[in-house]
Tab-separated table of C-alpha atoms in Angstrom:
chain	number	residue	atom	x	y	z
A	15	UNK	CA	-32.472	9.298	-8.454
A	16	UNK	CA	-29.721	11.934	-8.366
A	17	UNK	CA	-28.958	13.524	-11.740
A	18	UNK	CA	-25.880	15.227	-13.164
A	19	UNK	CA	-27.894	18.468	-13.164
A	20	UNK	CA	-28.234	18.262	-9.371
A	21	UNK	CA	-24.510	17.582	-9.056
A	22	UNK	CA	-23.783	20.628	-11.206
A	23	UNK	CA	-26.000	22.846	-9.017
A	24	UNK	CA	-24.389	21.567	-5.815
A	25	UNK	CA	-20.877	22.146	-7.194
A	26	UNK	CA	-21.780	25.490	-8.795
A	27	UNK	CA	-20.666	24.388	-12.269
A	28	UNK	CA	-22.259	23.489	-15.592
A	29	UNK	CA	-23.457	19.975	-16.504
A	30	UNK	CA	-20.774	19.939	-19.174
A	31	UNK	CA	-18.130	20.415	-16.476
A	32	UNK	CA	-19.602	17.526	-14.466
A	33	UNK	CA	-19.445	15.369	-17.594
A	34	UNK	CA	-15.826	16.336	-18.240
A	35	UNK	CA	-14.834	15.439	-14.679
A	36	UNK	CA	-16.592	12.051	-14.901
A	37	UNK	CA	-14.960	11.351	-18.261
A	38	UNK	CA	-11.507	12.177	-16.900
A	39	UNK	CA	-10.845	15.252	-19.026
A	40	UNK	CA	-7.382	16.744	-18.575
A	41	UNK	CA	-8.755	20.231	-19.188
A	42	UNK	CA	-10.351	20.591	-15.755
A	43	UNK	CA	-8.530	22.350	-12.910
A	44	UNK	CA	-7.751	20.426	-9.730
A	45	UNK	CA	-9.951	22.801	-7.715
A	46	UNK	CA	-12.899	22.290	-10.082
A	47	UNK	CA	-12.434	18.538	-10.077
A	48	UNK	CA	-12.434	18.424	-6.265
A	49	UNK	CA	-15.661	20.469	-6.125
A	50	UNK	CA	-17.431	18.151	-8.532
A	51	UNK	CA	-16.169	14.976	-6.821
A	52	UNK	CA	-17.251	16.346	-3.439
A	53	UNK	CA	-20.751	17.022	-4.816
A	54	UNK	CA	-20.880	13.512	-6.325
A	55	UNK	CA	-19.961	11.985	-2.961
A	56	UNK	CA	-22.398	14.164	-0.988
A	57	UNK	CA	-25.336	13.395	-3.264
A	58	UNK	CA	-24.460	9.775	-3.966
A	59	UNK	CA	-24.558	10.308	-7.724
A	60	UNK	CA	-23.888	7.209	-9.852
A	61	UNK	CA	-23.150	7.815	-13.558
A	62	UNK	CA	-24.778	5.450	-16.048
A	63	UNK	CA	-21.631	3.480	-16.856
A	64	UNK	CA	-23.362	1.063	-19.254
A	65	UNK	CA	-24.763	3.842	-21.414
A	66	UNK	CA	-21.403	5.595	-21.519
A	67	UNK	CA	-19.616	2.390	-22.459
A	68	UNK	CA	-22.007	1.867	-25.364
A	69	UNK	CA	-21.572	5.419	-26.589
A	70	UNK	CA	-17.786	5.333	-26.339
A	71	UNK	CA	-17.619	1.703	-27.569
A	72	UNK	CA	-15.146	0.635	-24.926
A	73	UNK	CA	-15.314	-0.743	-21.437
A	74	UNK	CA	-14.719	1.590	-18.523
A	75	UNK	CA	-14.543	-1.107	-15.863
A	76	UNK	CA	-11.410	-1.871	-13.815
A	77	UNK	CA	-11.097	-5.135	-11.871
A	78	UNK	CA	-9.574	-4.791	-8.406
A	79	UNK	CA	-7.914	-7.877	-6.942
A	80	UNK	CA	-6.577	-8.428	-3.436
A	81	UNK	CA	-3.561	-10.243	-2.033
A	82	UNK	CA	-2.700	-13.913	-2.398
A	83	UNK	CA	-4.599	-16.782	-3.903
A	84	UNK	CA	-6.699	-18.578	-1.332
A	85	UNK	CA	-8.926	-15.642	-0.324
A	86	UNK	CA	-7.816	-13.252	-3.028
A	87	UNK	CA	-11.303	-12.454	-4.214
A	88	UNK	CA	-12.777	-11.516	-0.841
A	89	UNK	CA	-12.332	-8.802	1.773
A	90	UNK	CA	-11.357	-11.365	4.421
A	91	UNK	CA	-7.731	-10.318	4.748
A	92	UNK	CA	-8.494	-6.673	5.461
A	93	UNK	CA	-9.407	-7.761	8.979
A	94	UNK	CA	-5.746	-8.541	9.595
A	95	UNK	CA	-3.495	-5.792	10.849
A	96	UNK	CA	-0.888	-6.711	8.230
A	97	UNK	CA	-3.144	-5.346	5.470
A	98	UNK	CA	-4.434	-2.219	7.190
A	99	UNK	CA	-2.209	0.182	5.237
A	100	UNK	CA	-3.867	-0.811	1.960
A	101	UNK	CA	-7.319	0.324	3.049
A	102	UNK	CA	-6.173	3.895	2.458
A	103	UNK	CA	-4.597	2.940	-0.870
A	104	UNK	CA	-7.972	1.525	-1.928
A	105	UNK	CA	-9.615	4.835	-1.107
A	106	UNK	CA	-7.313	6.705	-3.458
A	107	UNK	CA	-7.694	4.062	-6.165
A	108	UNK	CA	-11.442	4.598	-6.019
A	109	UNK	CA	-11.187	8.402	-6.094
A	110	UNK	CA	-8.861	8.369	-9.095
A	111	UNK	CA	-10.966	5.781	-10.931
A	112	UNK	CA	-14.100	7.918	-10.530
A	113	UNK	CA	-12.165	11.013	-11.563
A	114	UNK	CA	-10.946	9.200	-14.694
A	115	UNK	CA	-14.443	8.011	-15.581
A	116	UNK	CA	-13.989	4.348	-14.669
A	117	UNK	CA	-15.975	2.004	-12.465
A	118	UNK	CA	-14.415	-0.569	-10.119
A	119	UNK	CA	-15.335	-4.256	-10.134
A	120	UNK	CA	-14.312	-6.589	-7.308
A	121	UNK	CA	-14.804	-10.024	-8.862
A	122	UNK	CA	-15.621	-12.996	-6.681
A	123	UNK	CA	-14.348	-16.499	-7.260
A	124	UNK	CA	-15.323	-17.741	-10.745
A	125	UNK	CA	-16.761	-21.236	-11.275
A	126	UNK	CA	-13.663	-22.146	-13.228
A	127	UNK	CA	-10.952	-21.515	-10.630
A	128	UNK	CA	-8.039	-22.033	-13.015
A	129	UNK	CA	-5.913	-18.953	-13.837
A	130	UNK	CA	-7.282	-19.008	-17.389
A	131	UNK	CA	-10.824	-19.234	-16.029
A	132	UNK	CA	-10.150	-16.175	-13.913
A	133	UNK	CA	-9.051	-14.165	-16.956
A	134	UNK	CA	-12.065	-15.403	-18.948
A	135	UNK	CA	-14.344	-14.246	-16.134
A	136	UNK	CA	-12.860	-10.735	-16.436
A	137	UNK	CA	-13.222	-10.757	-20.207
A	138	UNK	CA	-16.844	-11.913	-19.907
A	139	UNK	CA	-17.500	-8.870	-17.747
A	140	UNK	CA	-15.853	-6.625	-20.377
A	141	UNK	CA	-13.156	-5.568	-17.933
A	142	UNK	CA	-10.801	-3.031	-19.509
A	143	UNK	CA	-7.913	-3.585	-17.102
A	144	UNK	CA	-6.866	-4.951	-13.728
A	145	UNK	CA	-5.193	-3.615	-10.590
A	146	UNK	CA	-3.742	-6.313	-8.360
A	147	UNK	CA	-2.896	-5.346	-4.783
A	148	UNK	CA	0.231	-6.938	-3.266
A	149	UNK	CA	0.036	-10.224	-5.167
A	150	UNK	CA	2.134	-13.178	-4.116
A	151	UNK	CA	4.846	-13.901	-6.727
A	152	UNK	CA	3.443	-17.449	-6.831
A	153	UNK	CA	-0.100	-16.308	-7.670
A	154	UNK	CA	-0.902	-18.185	-10.929
A	155	UNK	CA	-3.288	-15.435	-12.046
A	156	UNK	CA	-0.282	-13.183	-12.710
A	157	UNK	CA	1.010	-15.243	-15.628
A	158	UNK	CA	-2.526	-15.630	-16.950
A	159	UNK	CA	-2.988	-11.853	-16.974
A	160	UNK	CA	0.397	-11.310	-18.616
A	161	UNK	CA	-0.311	-13.971	-21.231
A	162	UNK	CA	-3.722	-12.494	-22.066
A	163	UNK	CA	-2.134	-9.022	-22.308
A	164	UNK	CA	-5.012	-7.555	-20.315
A	165	UNK	CA	-3.744	-4.135	-19.150
A	166	UNK	CA	-2.662	-4.640	-15.544
A	167	UNK	CA	-0.944	-2.732	-12.751
A	168	UNK	CA	0.572	-4.575	-9.795
A	169	UNK	CA	0.892	-2.683	-6.504
A	170	UNK	CA	3.725	-3.772	-4.238
A	171	UNK	CA	5.318	-6.306	-6.613
A	172	UNK	CA	7.814	-5.798	-9.441
A	173	UNK	CA	5.917	-7.440	-12.295
A	174	UNK	CA	6.097	-6.212	-15.879
A	175	UNK	CA	4.864	-7.342	-19.273
A	176	UNK	CA	3.827	-6.000	-22.656
A	177	UNK	CA	0.604	-4.707	-21.071
A	178	UNK	CA	1.637	-4.624	-17.418
A	179	UNK	CA	3.598	-2.439	-15.026
A	180	UNK	CA	3.895	-1.858	-11.294
A	181	UNK	CA	3.737	0.739	-8.517
A	182	UNK	CA	5.721	0.390	-5.294
A	183	UNK	CA	7.580	2.300	-2.609
A	184	UNK	CA	11.367	2.517	-2.529
A	185	UNK	CA	11.742	0.146	0.418
A	186	UNK	CA	15.525	-0.054	0.239
A	187	UNK	CA	15.891	3.697	0.648
A	188	UNK	CA	13.179	3.824	3.310
A	189	UNK	CA	15.034	1.311	5.497
A	190	UNK	CA	18.283	3.144	4.843
A	191	UNK	CA	16.674	6.380	6.089
A	192	UNK	CA	15.422	4.674	9.249
A	193	UNK	CA	18.792	3.040	9.993
A	194	UNK	CA	20.799	6.196	9.287
A	195	UNK	CA	18.526	8.095	11.694
A	196	UNK	CA	19.359	5.597	14.440
A	197	UNK	CA	23.073	5.634	13.587
A	198	UNK	CA	23.063	9.440	13.882
A	199	UNK	CA	21.643	9.020	17.390
A	200	UNK	CA	24.590	6.803	18.356
A	201	UNK	CA	22.978	3.372	17.954
A	202	UNK	CA	25.312	0.636	16.723
A	203	UNK	CA	23.462	-2.566	17.638
A	204	UNK	CA	20.141	-2.380	15.850
A	205	UNK	CA	17.649	-5.260	15.728
A	206	UNK	CA	15.454	-5.718	12.677
A	207	UNK	CA	12.095	-7.502	12.926
A	208	UNK	CA	10.522	-8.103	9.532
A	209	UNK	CA	7.316	-9.816	8.546
A	210	UNK	CA	8.865	-12.011	5.877
A	211	UNK	CA	11.754	-11.811	3.441
A	212	UNK	CA	9.631	-13.789	0.978
A	213	UNK	CA	7.683	-10.551	0.515
A	214	UNK	CA	9.440	-7.987	-1.660
A	215	UNK	CA	8.983	-5.184	0.873
A	216	UNK	CA	10.465	-7.250	3.714
A	217	UNK	CA	13.467	-8.299	1.639
A	218	UNK	CA	14.160	-4.769	0.391
A	219	UNK	CA	13.835	-3.239	3.855
A	220	UNK	CA	16.282	-5.749	5.297
A	221	UNK	CA	18.680	-4.942	2.447
A	222	UNK	CA	18.391	-1.183	3.075
A	223	UNK	CA	19.063	-1.636	6.783
A	224	UNK	CA	22.133	-3.788	6.121
A	225	UNK	CA	23.458	-1.359	3.507
A	226	UNK	CA	23.286	1.529	5.971
A	227	UNK	CA	25.106	-0.504	8.639
A	228	UNK	CA	27.819	-1.554	6.187
A	229	UNK	CA	28.332	2.038	5.012
A	230	UNK	CA	28.835	3.007	8.662
A	231	UNK	CA	31.467	0.287	9.057
A	232	UNK	CA	29.228	-1.924	11.196
A	233	UNK	CA	28.957	-5.605	10.309
A	234	UNK	CA	25.296	-6.759	10.298
A	235	UNK	CA	24.588	-9.229	13.120
A	236	UNK	CA	22.426	-12.129	11.805
A	237	UNK	CA	21.273	-12.796	15.370
A	238	UNK	CA	19.553	-9.407	15.454
A	239	UNK	CA	17.446	-10.167	12.373
A	240	UNK	CA	14.171	-11.845	13.297
A	241	UNK	CA	11.248	-12.936	11.121
A	242	UNK	CA	7.614	-13.194	12.098
A	243	UNK	CA	4.289	-12.619	10.403
A	244	UNK	CA	3.249	-9.053	9.649
A	245	UNK	CA	0.481	-8.988	12.276
A	246	UNK	CA	0.727	-7.276	15.658
A	247	UNK	CA	0.444	-10.480	17.712
A	248	UNK	CA	3.126	-12.246	15.689
A	249	UNK	CA	5.556	-9.353	16.135
A	250	UNK	CA	4.807	-9.293	19.875
A	251	UNK	CA	5.725	-12.984	20.189
A	252	UNK	CA	8.874	-12.560	18.086
A	253	UNK	CA	9.997	-9.628	20.255
A	254	UNK	CA	9.526	-11.674	23.435
A	255	UNK	CA	11.703	-14.444	21.981
A	256	UNK	CA	14.408	-11.927	21.029
A	257	UNK	CA	14.333	-10.320	24.486
A	258	UNK	CA	14.597	-13.718	26.159
A	259	UNK	CA	17.751	-14.493	24.156
A	260	UNK	CA	19.645	-11.195	24.228
A	261	UNK	CA	19.376	-7.568	25.244
A	262	UNK	CA	22.558	-6.074	23.857
A	263	UNK	CA	20.756	-3.950	21.251
A	264	UNK	CA	19.627	-0.347	21.735
A	265	UNK	CA	17.178	0.046	18.845
A	266	UNK	CA	14.651	-1.940	16.817
A	267	UNK	CA	13.448	-1.335	13.259
A	268	UNK	CA	10.038	-2.969	12.813
A	269	UNK	CA	8.701	-4.114	9.449
A	270	UNK	CA	5.454	-2.160	9.888
A	271	UNK	CA	3.718	0.138	12.346
A	272	UNK	CA	1.448	-2.629	13.594
A	273	UNK	CA	4.486	-4.819	14.167
A	274	UNK	CA	6.004	-1.905	16.116
A	275	UNK	CA	2.872	-1.739	18.297
A	276	UNK	CA	3.310	-5.412	19.193
A	277	UNK	CA	7.008	-4.857	19.902
A	278	UNK	CA	6.174	-1.821	22.045
A	279	UNK	CA	3.983	-3.971	24.257
A	280	UNK	CA	6.667	-6.652	24.581
A	281	UNK	CA	9.267	-4.061	25.598
A	282	UNK	CA	6.901	-2.550	28.162
A	283	UNK	CA	6.123	-5.942	29.704
A	284	UNK	CA	9.860	-6.567	30.067
A	285	UNK	CA	10.329	-3.281	31.918
A	286	UNK	CA	12.077	-1.493	29.049
A	287	UNK	CA	11.276	2.117	28.234
A	288	UNK	CA	11.001	3.580	24.744
A	289	UNK	CA	13.122	5.477	23.804
A	290	UNK	CA	15.159	5.656	27.048
A	291	UNK	CA	16.237	2.001	26.879
A	292	UNK	CA	15.330	1.039	23.310
A	293	UNK	CA	14.490	3.225	20.313
A	294	UNK	CA	11.796	1.943	17.959
A	295	UNK	CA	10.880	2.747	14.334
A	296	UNK	CA	7.937	1.465	12.290
A	297	UNK	CA	6.934	1.569	8.624
A	298	UNK	CA	3.831	2.953	6.830
A	299	UNK	CA	2.997	5.923	9.132
A	300	UNK	CA	-0.599	4.890	9.802
A	301	UNK	CA	-2.718	7.251	11.896
A	302	UNK	CA	-2.272	5.104	15.039
A	303	UNK	CA	1.362	6.269	15.230
A	304	UNK	CA	0.126	9.483	16.862
A	305	UNK	CA	-1.649	7.574	19.645
A	306	UNK	CA	0.968	5.091	20.840
A	307	UNK	CA	2.944	5.836	24.009
A	308	UNK	CA	5.301	7.323	23.032
A	309	UNK	CA	4.188	8.486	19.543
A	310	UNK	CA	5.896	6.260	16.989
A	311	UNK	CA	8.672	7.345	14.626
A	312	UNK	CA	7.777	5.827	11.257
A	313	UNK	CA	8.608	5.803	7.550
A	314	UNK	CA	5.705	7.228	5.564
A	315	UNK	CA	4.622	5.561	2.335
A	316	UNK	CA	2.778	7.857	-0.092
A	317	UNK	CA	-0.582	6.081	-0.204
A	318	UNK	CA	-2.145	8.926	-2.246
A	319	UNK	CA	0.452	8.721	-5.017
A	320	UNK	CA	0.288	4.921	-4.888
A	321	UNK	CA	-3.471	4.776	-5.491
A	322	UNK	CA	-3.568	7.607	-8.012
A	323	UNK	CA	-0.450	6.388	-9.840
A	324	UNK	CA	-1.802	2.849	-10.251
A	325	UNK	CA	-5.021	4.069	-11.868
A	326	UNK	CA	-3.263	6.652	-14.041
A	327	UNK	CA	-0.855	4.059	-15.420
A	328	UNK	CA	-3.653	1.594	-16.050
A	329	UNK	CA	-5.765	4.187	-17.885
A	330	UNK	CA	-2.724	5.100	-19.987
A	331	UNK	CA	-2.420	1.470	-21.103
A	332	UNK	CA	-6.159	0.999	-21.643
A	333	UNK	CA	-6.493	4.129	-23.758
A	334	UNK	CA	-3.172	3.636	-25.520
A	335	UNK	CA	-2.081	7.235	-25.054
A	336	UNK	CA	1.515	6.384	-24.112
A	337	UNK	CA	3.687	3.643	-22.673
A	338	UNK	CA	3.219	3.159	-18.931
A	339	UNK	CA	6.485	2.961	-17.002
A	340	UNK	CA	6.867	1.603	-13.449
A	341	UNK	CA	6.373	4.040	-10.564
A	342	UNK	CA	8.770	3.767	-7.613
A	343	UNK	CA	7.714	6.182	-4.902
A	344	UNK	CA	10.025	7.923	-2.434
A	345	UNK	CA	9.284	7.634	1.284
A	346	UNK	CA	9.696	10.056	4.179
A	347	UNK	CA	10.994	9.460	7.693
A	348	UNK	CA	8.620	11.026	10.246
A	349	UNK	CA	10.435	11.477	13.548
A	350	UNK	CA	8.333	11.383	16.710
A	351	UNK	CA	9.089	10.421	20.318
A	352	UNK	CA	9.988	6.715	20.026
A	353	UNK	CA	13.587	7.338	18.966
A	354	UNK	CA	16.319	9.009	20.993
A	355	UNK	CA	20.038	8.859	21.802
A	356	UNK	CA	21.488	5.410	22.372
A	357	UNK	CA	21.440	4.226	25.962
A	358	UNK	CA	24.036	2.068	27.589
A	359	UNK	CA	23.966	-1.553	26.444
A	360	UNK	CA	21.220	-3.653	27.967
A	361	UNK	CA	22.159	-6.799	29.836
């Protein structure tokens, strides 16, 4: 079994430094922390969380919950392209949790499937706090968590309570950036394909797009707003329907990068070139954006700050060091080859 002494030797530090990193000490430099975490990952070191919890007399376990209710406690939904972005967010949640001296628990469905039973199952496991990833506003576990005042952070939803806060991107501004980029290129008829306006991100992105059009003196065209699921195949089908009905637009803003990939295929099958005939923008800036033809212009969400910020706010609430405020993260437009000057109207 790997020991902290071996980790210290690999990282070139003392055992005390390894202990400070694991316990989340603020008196360790970023460079030192990275060296120790790298050694932990290379050697597969697993701190004795139970012993540390007993010594410190508090739980250091964080429950991690996924998506909406029916398969919320499984990994099933990560197989869908609509959830791909959050795989990276999970990575940074894990890194920050380890750095802060906490362990992650991914609870499976409890025998008592009521919201209160779910909270009791967390309490039975001595969970110190919960991070919930993109919960549906209708998820009954939310009110149960708020009522129990179990420290909780919600990623992607604006939910607050006495022991709860949230982390999200500024979707309104991100859509405004994307639309203003297209307006600067001369586009006036811009289609918007969103996954769903029931989701907060979809609603806010539609609002940002419409705000930018209104500020430019262009009345939003309801016929150019289309809704589909967030997955690549659903966006592909929605784009085909739009193209069958009208072709008087010169640009499309997609609700996600995977939606943009589906739209890209639909445009290609209809003989339309990107960006010569239609400019196209996605959201999230996943790594596949570099490999589409042409490379996809996208709005980058800060997945590192999202994962780290969620854990940091949760730890603040668990340890009672200060009040945890919401974190709304700025986004960045990354311009590649899928956007260009407006062409003549399509017919």
